[in-house]
Coordinates of C-alpha atoms (C1' of nucleotides) in Angstrom, one line a residue:
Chain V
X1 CA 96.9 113.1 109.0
X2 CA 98.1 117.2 108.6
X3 CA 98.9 116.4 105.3
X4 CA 96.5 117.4 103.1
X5 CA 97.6 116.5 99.4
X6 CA 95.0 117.8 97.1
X7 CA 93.6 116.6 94.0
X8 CA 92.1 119.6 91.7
X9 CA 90.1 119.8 89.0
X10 CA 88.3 122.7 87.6
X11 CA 85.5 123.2 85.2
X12 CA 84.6 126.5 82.7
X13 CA 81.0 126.7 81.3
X14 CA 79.4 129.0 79.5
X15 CA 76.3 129.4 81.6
X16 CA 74.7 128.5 84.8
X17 CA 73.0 125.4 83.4
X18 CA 76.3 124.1 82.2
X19 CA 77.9 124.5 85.4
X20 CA 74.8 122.9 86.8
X21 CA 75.7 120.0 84.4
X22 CA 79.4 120.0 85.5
X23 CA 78.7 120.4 89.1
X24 CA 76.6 117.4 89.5
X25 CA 78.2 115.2 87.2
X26 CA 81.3 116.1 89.6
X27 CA 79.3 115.6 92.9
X28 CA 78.2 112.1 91.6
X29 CA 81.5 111.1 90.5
X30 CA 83.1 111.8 93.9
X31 CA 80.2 109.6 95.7
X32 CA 81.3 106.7 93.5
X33 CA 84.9 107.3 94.1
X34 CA 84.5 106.9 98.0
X35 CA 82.5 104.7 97.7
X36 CA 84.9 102.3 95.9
X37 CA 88.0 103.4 97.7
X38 CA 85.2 102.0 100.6
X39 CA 85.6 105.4 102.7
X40 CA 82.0 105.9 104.1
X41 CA 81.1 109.6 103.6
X42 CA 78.9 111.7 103.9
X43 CA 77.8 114.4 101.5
X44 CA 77.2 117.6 103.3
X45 CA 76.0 121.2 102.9
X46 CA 79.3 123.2 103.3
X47 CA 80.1 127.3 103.9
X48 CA 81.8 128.7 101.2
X49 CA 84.1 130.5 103.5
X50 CA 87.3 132.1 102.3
X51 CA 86.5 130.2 99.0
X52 CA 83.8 131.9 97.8
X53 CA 81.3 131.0 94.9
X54 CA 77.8 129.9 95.6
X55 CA 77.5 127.1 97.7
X56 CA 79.7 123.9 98.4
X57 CA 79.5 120.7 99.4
X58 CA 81.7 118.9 101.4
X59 CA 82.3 114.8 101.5
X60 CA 82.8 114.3 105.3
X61 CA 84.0 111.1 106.9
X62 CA 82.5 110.8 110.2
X63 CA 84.7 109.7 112.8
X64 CA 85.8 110.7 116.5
X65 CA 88.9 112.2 116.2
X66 CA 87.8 114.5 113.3
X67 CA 87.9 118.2 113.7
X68 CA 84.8 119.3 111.8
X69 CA 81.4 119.0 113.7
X70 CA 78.5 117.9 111.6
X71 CA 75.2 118.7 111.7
X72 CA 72.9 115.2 110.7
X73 CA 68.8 114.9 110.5
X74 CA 67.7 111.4 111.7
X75 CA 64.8 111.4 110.2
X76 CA 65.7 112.8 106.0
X77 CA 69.2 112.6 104.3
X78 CA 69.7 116.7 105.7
X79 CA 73.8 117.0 106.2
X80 CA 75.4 120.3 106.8
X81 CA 78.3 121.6 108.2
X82 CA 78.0 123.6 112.1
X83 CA 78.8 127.0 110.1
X84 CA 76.1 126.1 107.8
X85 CA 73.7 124.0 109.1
X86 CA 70.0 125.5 109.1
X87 CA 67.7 124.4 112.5
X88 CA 64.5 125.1 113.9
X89 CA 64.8 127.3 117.1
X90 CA 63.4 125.8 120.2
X91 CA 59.9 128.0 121.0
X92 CA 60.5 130.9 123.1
X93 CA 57.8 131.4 126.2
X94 CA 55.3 133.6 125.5
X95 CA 53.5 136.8 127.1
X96 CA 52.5 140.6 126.4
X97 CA 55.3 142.6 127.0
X98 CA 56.4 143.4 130.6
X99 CA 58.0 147.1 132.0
X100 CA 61.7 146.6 132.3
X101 CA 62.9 146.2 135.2
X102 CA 66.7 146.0 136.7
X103 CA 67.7 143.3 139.3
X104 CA 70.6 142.8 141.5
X105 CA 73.0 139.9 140.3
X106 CA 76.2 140.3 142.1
X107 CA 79.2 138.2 140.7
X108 CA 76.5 136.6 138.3
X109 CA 77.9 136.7 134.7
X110 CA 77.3 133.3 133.1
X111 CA 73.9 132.3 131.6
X112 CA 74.1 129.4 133.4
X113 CA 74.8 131.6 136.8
X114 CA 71.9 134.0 135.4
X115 CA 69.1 131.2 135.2
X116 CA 70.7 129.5 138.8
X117 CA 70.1 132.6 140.6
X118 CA 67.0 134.2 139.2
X119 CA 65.1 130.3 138.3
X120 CA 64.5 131.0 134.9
X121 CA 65.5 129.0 131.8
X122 CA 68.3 130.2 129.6
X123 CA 65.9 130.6 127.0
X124 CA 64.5 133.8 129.0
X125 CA 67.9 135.3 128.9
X126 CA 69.4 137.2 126.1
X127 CA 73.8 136.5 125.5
X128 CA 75.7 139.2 124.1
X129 CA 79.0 138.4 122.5
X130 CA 81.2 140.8 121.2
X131 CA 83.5 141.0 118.2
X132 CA 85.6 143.3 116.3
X133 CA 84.9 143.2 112.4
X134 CA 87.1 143.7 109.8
X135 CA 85.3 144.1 105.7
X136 CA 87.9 142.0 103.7
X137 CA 86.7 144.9 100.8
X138 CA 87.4 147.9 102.4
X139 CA 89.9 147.0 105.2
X140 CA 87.3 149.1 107.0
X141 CA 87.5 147.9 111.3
X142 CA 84.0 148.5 113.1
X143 CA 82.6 146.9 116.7
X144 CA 79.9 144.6 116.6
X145 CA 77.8 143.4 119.4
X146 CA 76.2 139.9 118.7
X147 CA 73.2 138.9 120.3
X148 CA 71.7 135.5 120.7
X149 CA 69.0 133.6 122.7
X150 CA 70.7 132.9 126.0
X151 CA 70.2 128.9 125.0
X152 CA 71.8 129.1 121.9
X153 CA 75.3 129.7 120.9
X154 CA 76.6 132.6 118.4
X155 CA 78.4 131.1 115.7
X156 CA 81.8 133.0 114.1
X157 CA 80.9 132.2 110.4
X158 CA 77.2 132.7 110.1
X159 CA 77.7 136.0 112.1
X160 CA 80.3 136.9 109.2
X161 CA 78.0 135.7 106.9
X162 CA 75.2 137.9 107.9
X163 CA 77.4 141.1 108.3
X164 CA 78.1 140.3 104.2
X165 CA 81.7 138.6 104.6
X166 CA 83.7 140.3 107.4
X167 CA 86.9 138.6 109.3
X168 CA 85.9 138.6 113.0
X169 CA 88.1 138.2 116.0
X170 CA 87.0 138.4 119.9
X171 CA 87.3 142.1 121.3
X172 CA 90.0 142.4 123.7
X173 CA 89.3 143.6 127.1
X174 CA 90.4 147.8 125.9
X175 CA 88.3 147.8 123.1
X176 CA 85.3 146.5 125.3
X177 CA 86.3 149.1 127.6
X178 CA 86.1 151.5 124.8
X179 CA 83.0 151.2 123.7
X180 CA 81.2 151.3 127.0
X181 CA 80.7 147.7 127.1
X182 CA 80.1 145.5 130.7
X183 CA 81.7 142.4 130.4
X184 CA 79.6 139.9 132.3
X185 CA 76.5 142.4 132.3
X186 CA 76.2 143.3 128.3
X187 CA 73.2 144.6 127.1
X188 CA 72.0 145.6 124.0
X189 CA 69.7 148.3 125.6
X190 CA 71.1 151.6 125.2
X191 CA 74.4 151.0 123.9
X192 CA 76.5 153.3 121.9
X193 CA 75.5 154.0 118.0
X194 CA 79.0 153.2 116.5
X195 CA 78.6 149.6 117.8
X196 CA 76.4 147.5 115.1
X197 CA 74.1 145.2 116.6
X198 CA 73.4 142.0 115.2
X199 CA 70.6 139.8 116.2
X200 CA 69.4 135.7 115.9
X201 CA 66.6 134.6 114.7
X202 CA 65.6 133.2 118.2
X203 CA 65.4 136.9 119.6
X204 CA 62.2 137.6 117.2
X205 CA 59.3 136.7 119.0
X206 CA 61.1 136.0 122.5
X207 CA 58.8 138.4 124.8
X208 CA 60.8 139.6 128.6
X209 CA 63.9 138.3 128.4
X210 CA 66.8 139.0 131.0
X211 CA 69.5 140.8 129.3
X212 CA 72.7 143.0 131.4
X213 CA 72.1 146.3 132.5
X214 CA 75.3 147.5 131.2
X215 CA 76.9 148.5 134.8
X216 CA 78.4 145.8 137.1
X217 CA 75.9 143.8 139.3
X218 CA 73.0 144.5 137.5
X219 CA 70.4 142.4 134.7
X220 CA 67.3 143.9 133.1
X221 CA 64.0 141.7 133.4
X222 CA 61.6 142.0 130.3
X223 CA 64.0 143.5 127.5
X224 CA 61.9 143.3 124.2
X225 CA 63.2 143.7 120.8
X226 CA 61.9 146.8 119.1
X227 CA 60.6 148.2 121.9
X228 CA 63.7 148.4 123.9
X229 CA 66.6 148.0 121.2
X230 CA 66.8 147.6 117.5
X231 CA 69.2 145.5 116.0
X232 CA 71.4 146.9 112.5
X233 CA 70.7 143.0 111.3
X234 CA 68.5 139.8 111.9
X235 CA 69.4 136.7 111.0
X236 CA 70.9 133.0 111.7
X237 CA 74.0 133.8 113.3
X238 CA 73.7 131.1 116.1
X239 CA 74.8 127.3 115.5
X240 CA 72.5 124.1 115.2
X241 CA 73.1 121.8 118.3
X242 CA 72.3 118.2 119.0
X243 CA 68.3 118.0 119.7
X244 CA 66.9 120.8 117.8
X245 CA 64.5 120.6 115.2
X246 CA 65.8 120.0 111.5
X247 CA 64.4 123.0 109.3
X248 CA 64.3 120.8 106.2
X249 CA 61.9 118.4 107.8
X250 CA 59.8 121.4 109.4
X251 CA 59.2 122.8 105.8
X252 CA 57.7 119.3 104.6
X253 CA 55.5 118.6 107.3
X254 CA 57.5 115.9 109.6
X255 CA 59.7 116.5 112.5
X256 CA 63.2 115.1 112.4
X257 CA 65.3 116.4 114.6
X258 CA 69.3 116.9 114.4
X259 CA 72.3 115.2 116.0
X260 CA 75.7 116.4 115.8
X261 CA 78.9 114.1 114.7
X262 CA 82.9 114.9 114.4
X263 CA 84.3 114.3 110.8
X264 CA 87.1 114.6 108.6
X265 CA 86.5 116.6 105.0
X266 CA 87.5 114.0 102.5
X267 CA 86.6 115.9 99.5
X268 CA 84.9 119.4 98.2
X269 CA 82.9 120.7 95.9
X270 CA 82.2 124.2 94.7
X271 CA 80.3 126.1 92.6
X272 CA 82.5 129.3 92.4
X273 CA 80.4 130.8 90.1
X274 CA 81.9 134.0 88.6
X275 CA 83.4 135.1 91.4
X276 CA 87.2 134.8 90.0
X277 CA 86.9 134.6 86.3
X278 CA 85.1 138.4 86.9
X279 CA 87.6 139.7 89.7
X280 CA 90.7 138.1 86.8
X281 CA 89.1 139.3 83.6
X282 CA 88.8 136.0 81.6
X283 CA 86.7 136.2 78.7
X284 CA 86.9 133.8 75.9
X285 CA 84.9 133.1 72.1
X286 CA 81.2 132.7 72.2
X287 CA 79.5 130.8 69.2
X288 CA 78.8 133.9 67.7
X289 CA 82.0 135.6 68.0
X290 CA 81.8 137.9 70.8
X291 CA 83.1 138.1 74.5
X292 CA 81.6 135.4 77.1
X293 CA 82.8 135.3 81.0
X294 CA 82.3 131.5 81.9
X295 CA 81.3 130.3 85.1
X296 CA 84.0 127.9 87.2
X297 CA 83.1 125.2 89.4
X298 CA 86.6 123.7 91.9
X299 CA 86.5 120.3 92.8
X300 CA 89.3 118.5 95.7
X301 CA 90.0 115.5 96.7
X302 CA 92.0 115.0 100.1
X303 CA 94.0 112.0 98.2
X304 CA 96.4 111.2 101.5
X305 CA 93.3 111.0 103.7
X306 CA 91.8 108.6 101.7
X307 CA 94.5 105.8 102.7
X308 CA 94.3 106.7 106.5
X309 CA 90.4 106.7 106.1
X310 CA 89.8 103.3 104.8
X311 CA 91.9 101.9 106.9
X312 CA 90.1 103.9 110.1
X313 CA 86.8 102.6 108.6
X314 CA 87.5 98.6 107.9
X315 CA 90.0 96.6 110.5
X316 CA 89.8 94.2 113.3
X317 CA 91.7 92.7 115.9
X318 CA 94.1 91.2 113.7
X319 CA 94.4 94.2 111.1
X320 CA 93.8 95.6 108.1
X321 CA 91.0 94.7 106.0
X322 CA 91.1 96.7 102.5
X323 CA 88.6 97.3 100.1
X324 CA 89.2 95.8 97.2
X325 CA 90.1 98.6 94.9
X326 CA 92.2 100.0 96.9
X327 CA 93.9 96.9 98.4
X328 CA 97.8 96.9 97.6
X329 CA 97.0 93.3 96.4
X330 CA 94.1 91.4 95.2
X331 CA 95.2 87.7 96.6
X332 CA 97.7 86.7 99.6
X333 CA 98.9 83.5 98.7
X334 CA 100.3 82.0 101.7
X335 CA 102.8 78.9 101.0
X336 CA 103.0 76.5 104.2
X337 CA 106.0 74.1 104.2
X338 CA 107.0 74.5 100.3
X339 CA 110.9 74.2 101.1
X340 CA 110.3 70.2 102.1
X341 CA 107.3 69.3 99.8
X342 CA 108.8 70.1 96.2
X343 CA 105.3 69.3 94.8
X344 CA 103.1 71.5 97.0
X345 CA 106.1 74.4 96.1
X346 CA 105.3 73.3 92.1
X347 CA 101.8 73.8 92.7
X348 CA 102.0 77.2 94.6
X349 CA 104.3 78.4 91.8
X350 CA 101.5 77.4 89.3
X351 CA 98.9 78.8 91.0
X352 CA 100.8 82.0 91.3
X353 CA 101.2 82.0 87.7
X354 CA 97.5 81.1 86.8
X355 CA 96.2 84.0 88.9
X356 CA 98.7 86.3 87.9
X357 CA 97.8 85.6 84.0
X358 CA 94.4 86.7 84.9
X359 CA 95.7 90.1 85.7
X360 CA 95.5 89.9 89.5
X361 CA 98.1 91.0 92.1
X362 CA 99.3 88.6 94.0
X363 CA 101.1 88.9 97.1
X364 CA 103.0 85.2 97.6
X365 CA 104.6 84.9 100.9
X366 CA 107.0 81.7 100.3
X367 CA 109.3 82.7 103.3
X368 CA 110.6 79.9 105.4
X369 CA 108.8 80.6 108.4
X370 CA 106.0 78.9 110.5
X371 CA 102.3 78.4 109.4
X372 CA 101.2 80.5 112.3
X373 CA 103.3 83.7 111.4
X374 CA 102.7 83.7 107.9
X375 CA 98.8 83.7 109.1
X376 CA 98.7 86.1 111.3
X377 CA 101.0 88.3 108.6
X378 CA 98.3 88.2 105.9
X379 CA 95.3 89.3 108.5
X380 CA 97.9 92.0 109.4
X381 CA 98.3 93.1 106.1
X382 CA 95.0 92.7 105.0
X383 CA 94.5 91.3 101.2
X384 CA 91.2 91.1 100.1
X385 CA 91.7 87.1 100.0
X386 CA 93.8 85.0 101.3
X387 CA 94.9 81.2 99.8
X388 CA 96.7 78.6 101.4
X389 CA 98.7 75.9 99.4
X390 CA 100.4 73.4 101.4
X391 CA 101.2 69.8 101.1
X392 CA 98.2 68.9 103.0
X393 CA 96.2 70.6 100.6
X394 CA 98.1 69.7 97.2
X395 CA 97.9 66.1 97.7
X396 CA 94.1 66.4 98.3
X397 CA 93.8 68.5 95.5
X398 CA 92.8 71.8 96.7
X399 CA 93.9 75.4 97.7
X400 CA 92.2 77.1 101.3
X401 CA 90.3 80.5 100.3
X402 CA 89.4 82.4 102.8
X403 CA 88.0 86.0 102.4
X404 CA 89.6 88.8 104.7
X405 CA 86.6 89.1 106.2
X406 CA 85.5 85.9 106.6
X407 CA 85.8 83.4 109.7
X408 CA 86.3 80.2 108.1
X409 CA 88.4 79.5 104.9
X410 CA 86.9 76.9 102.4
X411 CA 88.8 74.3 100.5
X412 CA 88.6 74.9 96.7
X413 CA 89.4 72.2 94.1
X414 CA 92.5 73.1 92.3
X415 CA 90.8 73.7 88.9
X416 CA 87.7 76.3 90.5
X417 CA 90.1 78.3 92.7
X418 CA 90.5 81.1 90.0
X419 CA 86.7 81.7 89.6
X420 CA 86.2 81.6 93.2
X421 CA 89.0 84.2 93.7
X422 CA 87.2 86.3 90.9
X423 CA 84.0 85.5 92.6
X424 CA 85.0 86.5 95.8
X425 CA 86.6 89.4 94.7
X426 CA 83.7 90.6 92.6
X427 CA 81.5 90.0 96.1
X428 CA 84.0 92.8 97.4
X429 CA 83.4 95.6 95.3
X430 CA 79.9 95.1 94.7
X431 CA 80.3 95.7 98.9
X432 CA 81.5 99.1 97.8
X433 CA 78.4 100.7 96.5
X434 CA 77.2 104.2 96.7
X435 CA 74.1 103.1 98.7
X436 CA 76.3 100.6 100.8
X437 CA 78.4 103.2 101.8
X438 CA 76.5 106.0 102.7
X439 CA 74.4 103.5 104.6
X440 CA 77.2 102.8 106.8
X441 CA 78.6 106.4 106.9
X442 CA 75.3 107.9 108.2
X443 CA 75.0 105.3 110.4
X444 CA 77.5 107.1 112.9
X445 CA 81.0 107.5 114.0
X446 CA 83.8 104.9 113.8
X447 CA 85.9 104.2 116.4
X448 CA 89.0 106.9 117.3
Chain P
rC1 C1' 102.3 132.6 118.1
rG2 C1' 101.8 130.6 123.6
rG3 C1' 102.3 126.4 127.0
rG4 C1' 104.0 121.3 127.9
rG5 C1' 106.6 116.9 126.4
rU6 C1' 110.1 113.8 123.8
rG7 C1' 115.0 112.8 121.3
rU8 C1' 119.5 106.3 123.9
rA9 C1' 120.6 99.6 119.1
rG10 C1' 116.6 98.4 113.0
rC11 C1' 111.7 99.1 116.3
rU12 C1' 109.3 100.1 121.3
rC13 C1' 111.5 102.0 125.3
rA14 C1' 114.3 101.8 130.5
rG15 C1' 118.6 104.3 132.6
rC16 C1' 118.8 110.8 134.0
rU17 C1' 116.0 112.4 140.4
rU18 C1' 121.3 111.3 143.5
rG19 C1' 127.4 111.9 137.5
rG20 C1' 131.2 106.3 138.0
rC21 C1' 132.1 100.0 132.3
rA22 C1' 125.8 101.5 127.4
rG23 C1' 120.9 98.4 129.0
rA24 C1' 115.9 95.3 128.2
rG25 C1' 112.1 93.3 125.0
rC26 C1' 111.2 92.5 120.0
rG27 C1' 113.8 92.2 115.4
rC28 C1' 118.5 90.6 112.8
rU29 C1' 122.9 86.7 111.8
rU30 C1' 124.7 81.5 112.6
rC31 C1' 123.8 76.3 114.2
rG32 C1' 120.4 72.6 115.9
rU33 C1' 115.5 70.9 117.1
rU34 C1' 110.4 72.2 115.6
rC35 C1' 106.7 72.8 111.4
rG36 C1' 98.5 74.6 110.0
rG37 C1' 97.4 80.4 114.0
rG38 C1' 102.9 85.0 116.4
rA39 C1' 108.0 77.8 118.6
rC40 C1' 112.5 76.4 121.6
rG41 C1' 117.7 76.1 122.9
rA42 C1' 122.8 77.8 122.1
rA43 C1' 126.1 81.3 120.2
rG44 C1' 126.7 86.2 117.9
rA45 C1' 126.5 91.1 115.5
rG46 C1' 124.6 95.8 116.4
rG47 C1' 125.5 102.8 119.6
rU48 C1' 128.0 110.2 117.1
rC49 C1' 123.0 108.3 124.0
rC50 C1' 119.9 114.7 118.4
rG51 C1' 124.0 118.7 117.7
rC52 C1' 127.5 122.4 119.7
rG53 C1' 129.6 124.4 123.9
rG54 C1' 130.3 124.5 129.4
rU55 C1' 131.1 122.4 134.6
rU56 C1' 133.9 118.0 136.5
rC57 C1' 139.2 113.5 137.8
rA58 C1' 134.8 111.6 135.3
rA59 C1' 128.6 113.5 131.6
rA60 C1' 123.3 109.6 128.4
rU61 C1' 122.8 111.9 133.4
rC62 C1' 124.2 118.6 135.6
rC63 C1' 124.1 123.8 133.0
rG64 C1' 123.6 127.0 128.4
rC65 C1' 122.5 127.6 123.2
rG66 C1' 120.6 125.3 118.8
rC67 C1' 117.8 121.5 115.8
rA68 C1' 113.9 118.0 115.1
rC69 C1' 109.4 115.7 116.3
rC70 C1' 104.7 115.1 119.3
rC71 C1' 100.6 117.0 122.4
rC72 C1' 97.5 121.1 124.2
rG73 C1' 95.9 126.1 123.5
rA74 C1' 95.3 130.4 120.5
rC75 C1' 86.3 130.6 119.9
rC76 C1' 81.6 131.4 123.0
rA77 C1' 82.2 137.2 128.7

RNA sequence: CGGGGUGUAGCUCAGCUUGGCAGAGCGCUUCGUUCGGGACGAAGAGGUCCGCGGUUCAAAUCCGCGCACCCCGACCA
């Protein structure tokens, strides 16, 4: 779904415990609301991005077709988004520093056509990618040369990130041009001042790698940072994959490692901090009469999604199967033959009345058609719980119940149907816990 | 923004290459039979072939313009 309908809400504290206070009361309220609209999700470490603030999470719904690629621990609850998540860098091979030394490598300007012909690993090489930053501040434009361990991969948003919130966009083939850069043979060694140099993590400690030479044809064996270049920043600029270690488990002593997922954002959180109500001036009455600034928090829901979502998460063969607070209506009561058995139509009538007294929404298909359509209607559909009134069951005294999700139906006596409807339905929501959920949502992707 | 595709009955679509009476399945209406897991027979209704213009004796079909919707791409040298 491209629609993206949003439900806001805002909060204004006075101080960074309040907002702590409304942030998490938030955070906990949206868990319980997927949870009951029985959309598994997944709460997970978010970039900020364009938003700002200090931190976000974002409730992801992990599925196949979604766009957003997830970062999961298998081992502790760790979630985070690609742009954000935080990963333990394979260990680079050791050894004293060697002399540089260039090597012919005609037409070779992959990594993976780098380790082929020299029969190293990529994680001997160095990859230079290249970018043109823009400071959303200053409007100022600069060239930045982005350097990662030749087995990782440079990731757009932490690299903004660690040049302090820049837009980036790819160079174009002048602007590489301009500034002396080799496409295919890049190298960090000896390029020109004006371009800003940022390196990974992975690069400290990697001893002799094979980085470009900067002319056509040609890599460099044993480039070593500090000794041959010096990049203008270090940092985590290159994205967590599928495999490597998961930092949160490294810092407490186990070893969980990461798997990646697609997802859908369902929701958001943010703490924005005081990043507007400074940049719009709003001050209000402090309880001693002078001038506070509060601190916001933003909150969203992605209320269309929601629908699509449950749906994606709970159906079979036949069709839908709703959760129960979300279901258009509670009980499906099917009438089979009621136009030639005036009792069994008096009975369905009653019943219908009974259940509707007891505040439930009942759906009562009493069209003339066979038993076999009106059956395969209500799995279609998809109401929580389905009853059957016929003249069969009538003049035995009973109604069919049959849970959506259930493979057999059970015959009720006339009087207990009610409670077993309430029961039933109760047996639904409790389904629908936080716990429940988030069990299933971790568990992996559903279906495209 | 770039590339590709689609537009015909209520729905899903064929027909377009090679111009010649507007089609199928499902759904709908009526009648009869049937009646606990998508019944059967008979009869019937239903169309601005996305729009405008052009070519032609003749256009759903060919040509031009326009509109709408769908898919892919617009990151990793």
């Amino acid at each position: 779904m491209r629609e993206f309908t949003m439900k806001d809400a805002y909060s204004f504290d006075a101080d960074d415990a309040g907002l702590d206070v409304s942030y998490n009361a938030m955070f906990e309220a949206y868990r319980r609301i997927f949870a009951r609209c029985g959309v598994p999700t997944v709460p997970v470490q978010a970039d900020s991005g364009a938003i700002g603030g200090k931190g976000s999470q974002e409730f992801i719904f992990l599925t196949n077709i979604g766009e957003d690629t997830i970062i999961l621990c298998d081992t502790c609850t760790y979630a985070a988004n690609q742009e954000k998540a935080e990963f333990v860098r394979p260990t680079a091979i050791p050894g004293a520093p060697a002399p540089i030394e260039e090597v012919a490598t005609p037409g070779v300007t992959s990594i993976e056509a780098l380790t082929e012909f020299l029969g190293i690993e990529a994680r001997q090489t160095a990859k230079a990618v290249f970018f043109m930053a823009k400071q959303n501040a200053t409007g100022e434009s600069f060239p930045v040369f982005a350097v990662v361990r030749g087995d990782l991969d440079v990731n757009e948003v932490k690299l903004a990130n660690a040049l302090g919130g820049v837009e980036l966009r790819p160079m174009v083939d002048s602007e590489v041009a301009a500034y002396g850069i080799v496409a295919g043979y890049a190298s960090p060694v000896g390029l020109r001042d004006d371009v800003r140099v940022v390196a990974d993590l992975s690069l400290n400690d990697a001893p002799n790698l094979v980085a470009g030479a900067n002319k056509p044809g040609f890599h460099v064996r044993n480039v070593n940072l500090g000794r041959d270049w010096t990049p203008a920043v270090t940092g985590d600029i290159a994205s967590a994959q599928a495999g490597h270690g998961c930092a949160r488990c490294a810092a407490e002593g186990r070893d969980g490692h990461l798997r990646a997922e697609r997802g859908i954002e369902m929701g958001h959180v943010f703490r924005l901090d005081y990043t507007y109500t400074n940049k719009m001036n709003v001050a209000v009455q402090d309880a001693n009469g002078g001038q506070l600034t509060p601190t916001m928090g933003c909150y969203g829901i992605g209320v269309g999604r929601i629908l699509s979502a449950a749906v994606e998460a709970h159906f079979d063969d036949a069709g839908i199967q709703w959760p129960a607070e979300i279901a258009p209506y509670d009980v499906h009561l099917v009438g089979i033959g009621l136009d030639r058995d005036a009792e069994a139509a008096a009975d369905a009538e009653a019943l219908y009345a009974e259940l509707t007294a007891a505040g439930l929404d009942v759906l009562f298909d009493d069209r003339d058609e066979r038993p076999g359509v009106k059956f395969n209607d209500a799995d279609l559909l998809g109401m929580p719980v389905r009853l059957t009134v016929s003249s069969r069951n009538t003049k035995a005294g009973v109604v069919e119940t049959k849970a959506r999700a259930a493979t057999e139906a059970e015959s009720v006596a006339r009087a207990d149907v009610l409670s077993r409807v309430q029961a039933l339905r109760a047996e639904a929501i409790a389904s629908c816990s936080v716990e429940a959920i988030e069990r299933i949502a971790r568990a992996g992707s559903a279906p495209a």
